[in-house]
Amino acid sequence: MTMRIRLFVGHLLVTLLVLSVIAFATLRWWSPEPYISAEGGWQILIILVVIGIVVGPLLTLLLYKPGKKGLLLDLVLVGIIQVGVIAFGVFTILDQRPVFLVFAVDRFTLVSKGDIDISLLGGNVSLPHFSQKPVAVYARMPETEDEKSKLMQEVFDGKPDLEFRSEYYEPMHSNISAVVSRSIDNKNISDNSSHAADAINDFVDQHCIKVDRCAFFPLIGKKKEMLLVLNRENGKVIGAVNIDPWEVKASN
């Protein structure tokens, strides 16, 4: 094996190791399933892997020629560019990762840090740690008619809707009963939603033990909408069914 090939293979292995760590952190903490699919994170991750390999090992393979003048400088520049590309990719993933899974009215919405005013968060709700999944919170509708009218008027004027108003966030654990009461009753899915019914039944058989343990809600992401499944007793996310949630909701 020539030095050129050995250098390429070594650079490729190091690159794959670094990208594997990033992919693991993304799928384990920053944006695991089903959130990465709903937010379109797979595209970012795939682009990062492809570009990371192209501007690293492949450029090394193309540029390396024994005895070439300025070879060391070329290889250093390749390394700097590759590190910059990977760092930018990680920054993009972290910047766009969902930090809250917000329940508002009858659905869950994935919310990133840039979507809300962090300074308005109440004392009982805080941003998740660097190594935590999105935190489920409950966005409580204003109680008085005047406050509701004010919120609606602000939304009409172009301000964020309830799910993006962090001042209304409350812990999920103290509002589980209110959340579950707004879930979709999958038992009432009409005959014209047989595809959705089959997908739900398959999910229930694999994850829920019995259907009464599961609560179903629309999940709204930036790129995709899915059917989110929660444990009725503790409000924890069980998973998601990859179907149009409005097909199910319309049949209820």
Coordinates of C-alpha atoms in Angstrom, one line a residue:
M1 CA 0.0 0.0 0.0
T2 CA 1.4 3.4 -1.1
M3 CA 1.8 6.3 1.3
R4 CA -1.0 8.1 -0.6
I5 CA -3.5 5.3 0.0
R6 CA -2.4 4.8 3.7
L7 CA -2.9 8.5 4.3
F8 CA -6.3 8.4 2.7
V9 CA -7.4 5.4 4.7
G10 CA -6.1 6.9 7.9
H11 CA -7.8 10.2 7.3
L12 CA -11.0 8.4 6.3
L13 CA -11.1 6.3 9.5
V14 CA -10.5 9.3 11.7
T15 CA -13.2 11.2 9.9
L16 CA -15.7 8.4 10.2
L17 CA -15.0 8.1 13.9
V18 CA -15.6 11.8 14.5
L19 CA -18.8 11.7 12.4
S20 CA -20.0 8.6 14.2
V21 CA -19.6 10.3 17.5
I22 CA -21.6 13.3 16.2
A23 CA -24.3 11.0 14.8
F24 CA -24.5 9.1 18.1
A25 CA -24.9 12.3 20.1
T26 CA -27.6 13.6 17.7
L27 CA -29.6 10.4 17.8
R28 CA -29.1 9.7 21.5
W29 CA -29.6 13.2 23.0
W30 CA -29.9 16.2 20.7
S31 CA -32.6 15.1 18.3
P32 CA -33.6 11.4 18.6
E33 CA -36.4 9.7 16.8
P34 CA -39.2 10.7 16.1
Y35 CA -38.0 14.3 16.5
I36 CA -35.2 14.1 13.9
S37 CA -37.6 12.9 11.2
A38 CA -40.2 15.5 12.1
E39 CA -37.6 18.3 12.1
G40 CA -35.8 17.3 9.0
G41 CA -32.5 16.6 10.9
W42 CA -31.7 13.5 8.8
Q43 CA -30.9 15.8 5.8
I44 CA -28.5 17.9 7.8
L45 CA -26.8 14.8 9.2
I46 CA -26.4 13.2 5.8
I47 CA -25.1 16.4 4.3
L48 CA -22.6 16.8 7.1
V49 CA -21.3 13.2 6.6
V50 CA -21.0 13.6 2.8
I51 CA -19.3 17.0 2.9
G52 CA -17.1 15.9 5.8
I53 CA -15.8 13.0 3.8
V54 CA -15.5 15.0 0.5
V55 CA -13.5 17.9 2.0
G56 CA -11.4 15.6 4.1
P57 CA -10.2 12.2 3.0
L58 CA -11.1 12.7 -0.7
L59 CA -9.2 16.0 -1.0
T60 CA -6.3 14.4 0.8
L61 CA -6.3 11.6 -1.8
L62 CA -6.5 14.1 -4.7
L63 CA -3.9 16.5 -3.4
Y64 CA -1.2 14.1 -2.1
K65 CA 1.8 13.7 -4.4
P66 CA 5.1 12.7 -2.9
G67 CA 7.7 15.5 -3.2
K68 CA 5.1 18.1 -4.2
K69 CA 6.0 21.6 -3.2
G70 CA 3.8 23.0 -0.5
L71 CA 2.2 19.6 0.2
L72 CA 2.3 20.1 4.0
L73 CA 0.5 23.4 3.6
D74 CA -2.1 21.8 1.4
L75 CA -2.8 19.0 3.9
V76 CA -3.0 21.5 6.8
L77 CA -5.5 23.6 4.8
V78 CA -7.6 20.5 4.1
G79 CA -7.7 19.7 7.8
I80 CA -8.7 23.3 8.7
I81 CA -11.5 23.3 6.1
Q82 CA -12.8 19.9 7.2
V83 CA -12.8 20.9 10.9
G84 CA -14.6 24.1 10.0
V85 CA -17.2 22.3 8.0
I86 CA -17.8 19.7 10.8
A87 CA -17.9 22.4 13.4
F88 CA -20.5 24.4 11.4
G89 CA -22.6 21.2 10.9
V90 CA -22.6 20.5 14.7
F91 CA -23.5 24.2 15.4
T92 CA -26.4 23.9 12.9
I93 CA -27.6 20.7 14.6
L94 CA -27.4 22.2 18.0
D95 CA -29.0 25.4 17.0
Q96 CA -32.0 23.7 15.3
R97 CA -32.5 20.9 17.7
P98 CA -35.8 20.9 19.5
V99 CA -35.5 21.8 23.2
F100 CA -39.2 21.6 24.1
L101 CA -42.0 19.3 23.1
V102 CA -44.9 21.7 23.7
F103 CA -48.5 20.6 24.2
A104 CA -51.0 23.3 23.2
V105 CA -54.8 22.9 22.8
D106 CA -54.8 19.4 21.3
R107 CA -51.4 18.8 19.7
F108 CA -47.6 18.7 20.3
T109 CA -45.2 21.0 18.6
L110 CA -41.4 20.7 18.5
V111 CA -39.8 24.0 19.5
S112 CA -36.2 25.0 19.2
K113 CA -34.3 27.5 21.3
G114 CA -34.6 30.2 18.7
D115 CA -38.4 29.9 18.4
I116 CA -39.1 31.3 21.9
D117 CA -38.1 34.0 24.3
I118 CA -36.0 32.1 26.9
S119 CA -36.2 35.0 29.3
L120 CA -39.9 34.5 29.8
L121 CA -39.6 30.9 31.0
G122 CA -41.2 30.4 34.4
G123 CA -39.2 29.1 37.4
N124 CA -40.7 25.6 37.1
V125 CA -39.5 25.1 33.5
S126 CA -36.0 25.3 32.2
L127 CA -34.0 24.5 29.1
P128 CA -32.8 20.9 28.8
H129 CA -29.2 20.1 29.6
F130 CA -26.8 19.7 26.7
S131 CA -27.2 15.9 26.9
Q132 CA -31.0 15.8 27.4
K133 CA -33.8 15.1 24.9
P134 CA -36.5 17.7 24.4
V135 CA -38.4 18.5 27.5
A136 CA -42.2 18.0 27.3
V137 CA -44.1 21.0 28.6
Y138 CA -47.7 22.1 28.8
A139 CA -48.7 25.5 27.3
R140 CA -51.7 26.7 29.4
M141 CA -54.3 28.8 27.7
P142 CA -55.0 32.1 29.5
E143 CA -57.8 31.7 32.0
T144 CA -59.7 34.9 31.7
E145 CA -61.6 36.0 28.6
D146 CA -59.7 39.3 28.5
E147 CA -56.4 37.4 28.4
K148 CA -57.6 35.0 25.8
S149 CA -58.8 37.9 23.6
K150 CA -55.5 39.6 24.0
L151 CA -53.6 36.5 23.0
M152 CA -55.8 35.9 19.9
Q153 CA -55.4 39.6 18.9
E154 CA -51.6 39.3 19.2
V155 CA -51.6 36.1 17.1
F156 CA -53.7 37.9 14.4
D157 CA -51.2 40.8 14.5
G158 CA -48.4 38.3 13.7
K159 CA -47.0 37.4 17.1
P160 CA -46.3 33.8 18.0
D161 CA -49.1 31.4 18.8
L162 CA -49.6 29.7 22.2
E163 CA -47.1 26.9 21.6
F164 CA -44.3 29.5 21.1
R165 CA -45.1 31.7 24.1
S166 CA -42.8 30.4 26.8
E167 CA -44.4 32.5 29.5
Y168 CA -47.3 30.1 29.4
Y169 CA -45.2 26.9 29.8
E170 CA -45.8 24.6 32.7
P171 CA -44.4 21.2 33.7
M172 CA -46.0 18.3 31.9
H173 CA -46.1 16.1 35.0
S174 CA -48.6 18.4 36.7
N175 CA -50.9 18.5 33.7
I176 CA -51.0 14.9 32.4
S177 CA -54.7 14.5 33.0
A178 CA -55.5 17.6 31.0
V179 CA -53.3 16.5 28.2
V180 CA -54.7 12.9 28.0
S181 CA -58.2 14.3 28.0
R182 CA -57.5 15.9 24.6
S183 CA -56.0 12.8 23.0
I184 CA -57.3 11.2 19.8
D185 CA -59.6 8.3 20.3
N186 CA -58.2 5.7 17.9
K187 CA -61.2 3.4 18.5
N188 CA -63.4 5.7 16.5
I189 CA -61.3 5.8 13.4
S190 CA -63.6 5.5 10.4
D191 CA -63.4 2.8 7.7
N192 CA -61.9 5.2 5.2
S193 CA -58.8 5.4 7.5
S194 CA -58.0 1.7 7.4
H195 CA -54.3 2.5 6.5
A196 CA -54.0 4.6 9.6
A197 CA -55.8 2.0 11.7
D198 CA -53.4 -0.7 10.6
A199 CA -50.4 1.4 11.3
I200 CA -51.7 2.3 14.8
N201 CA -52.5 -1.3 15.5
D202 CA -49.1 -2.5 14.5
F203 CA -47.5 0.2 16.8
V204 CA -49.7 -0.8 19.7
D205 CA -48.9 -4.5 19.3
Q206 CA -45.1 -3.7 19.4
H207 CA -45.0 -0.9 22.0
C208 CA -48.1 -0.4 24.0
I209 CA -49.1 -3.9 25.3
K210 CA -52.7 -2.7 25.2
V211 CA -54.2 0.2 23.4
D212 CA -55.6 1.8 26.6
R213 CA -52.0 2.5 27.7
C214 CA -51.4 4.7 24.7
A215 CA -52.6 8.3 24.0
F216 CA -52.4 9.7 20.5
F217 CA -51.7 13.3 19.4
P218 CA -50.7 15.2 16.3
L219 CA -46.9 16.0 16.3
I220 CA -45.9 19.1 14.4
G221 CA -42.4 19.4 13.2
K222 CA -40.7 21.9 10.8
K223 CA -40.6 19.3 8.0
K224 CA -43.1 16.6 8.9
E225 CA -46.2 15.8 10.9
M226 CA -46.7 12.5 12.6
L227 CA -48.8 10.8 15.2
L228 CA -47.1 11.0 18.6
V229 CA -47.8 8.3 21.2
L230 CA -47.6 8.9 24.9
N231 CA -48.0 6.8 28.0
R232 CA -51.4 7.8 29.5
E233 CA -50.2 7.2 33.1
N234 CA -47.0 9.2 33.2
G235 CA -47.0 11.3 30.0
K236 CA -43.7 9.9 28.7
V237 CA -43.2 9.6 25.0
I238 CA -43.4 6.0 23.7
G239 CA -42.8 6.8 20.1
A240 CA -44.5 8.0 16.9
V241 CA -46.5 6.5 14.1
N242 CA -45.4 7.7 10.6
I243 CA -48.8 8.6 9.4
D244 CA -50.7 11.9 8.7
P245 CA -52.2 12.8 12.2
W246 CA -55.0 14.8 10.6
E247 CA -56.2 11.7 8.8
V248 CA -56.8 10.1 12.2
K249 CA -58.1 13.3 13.9
A250 CA -60.6 13.9 11.1
S251 CA -62.1 10.5 11.6
N252 CA -62.8 11.2 15.3

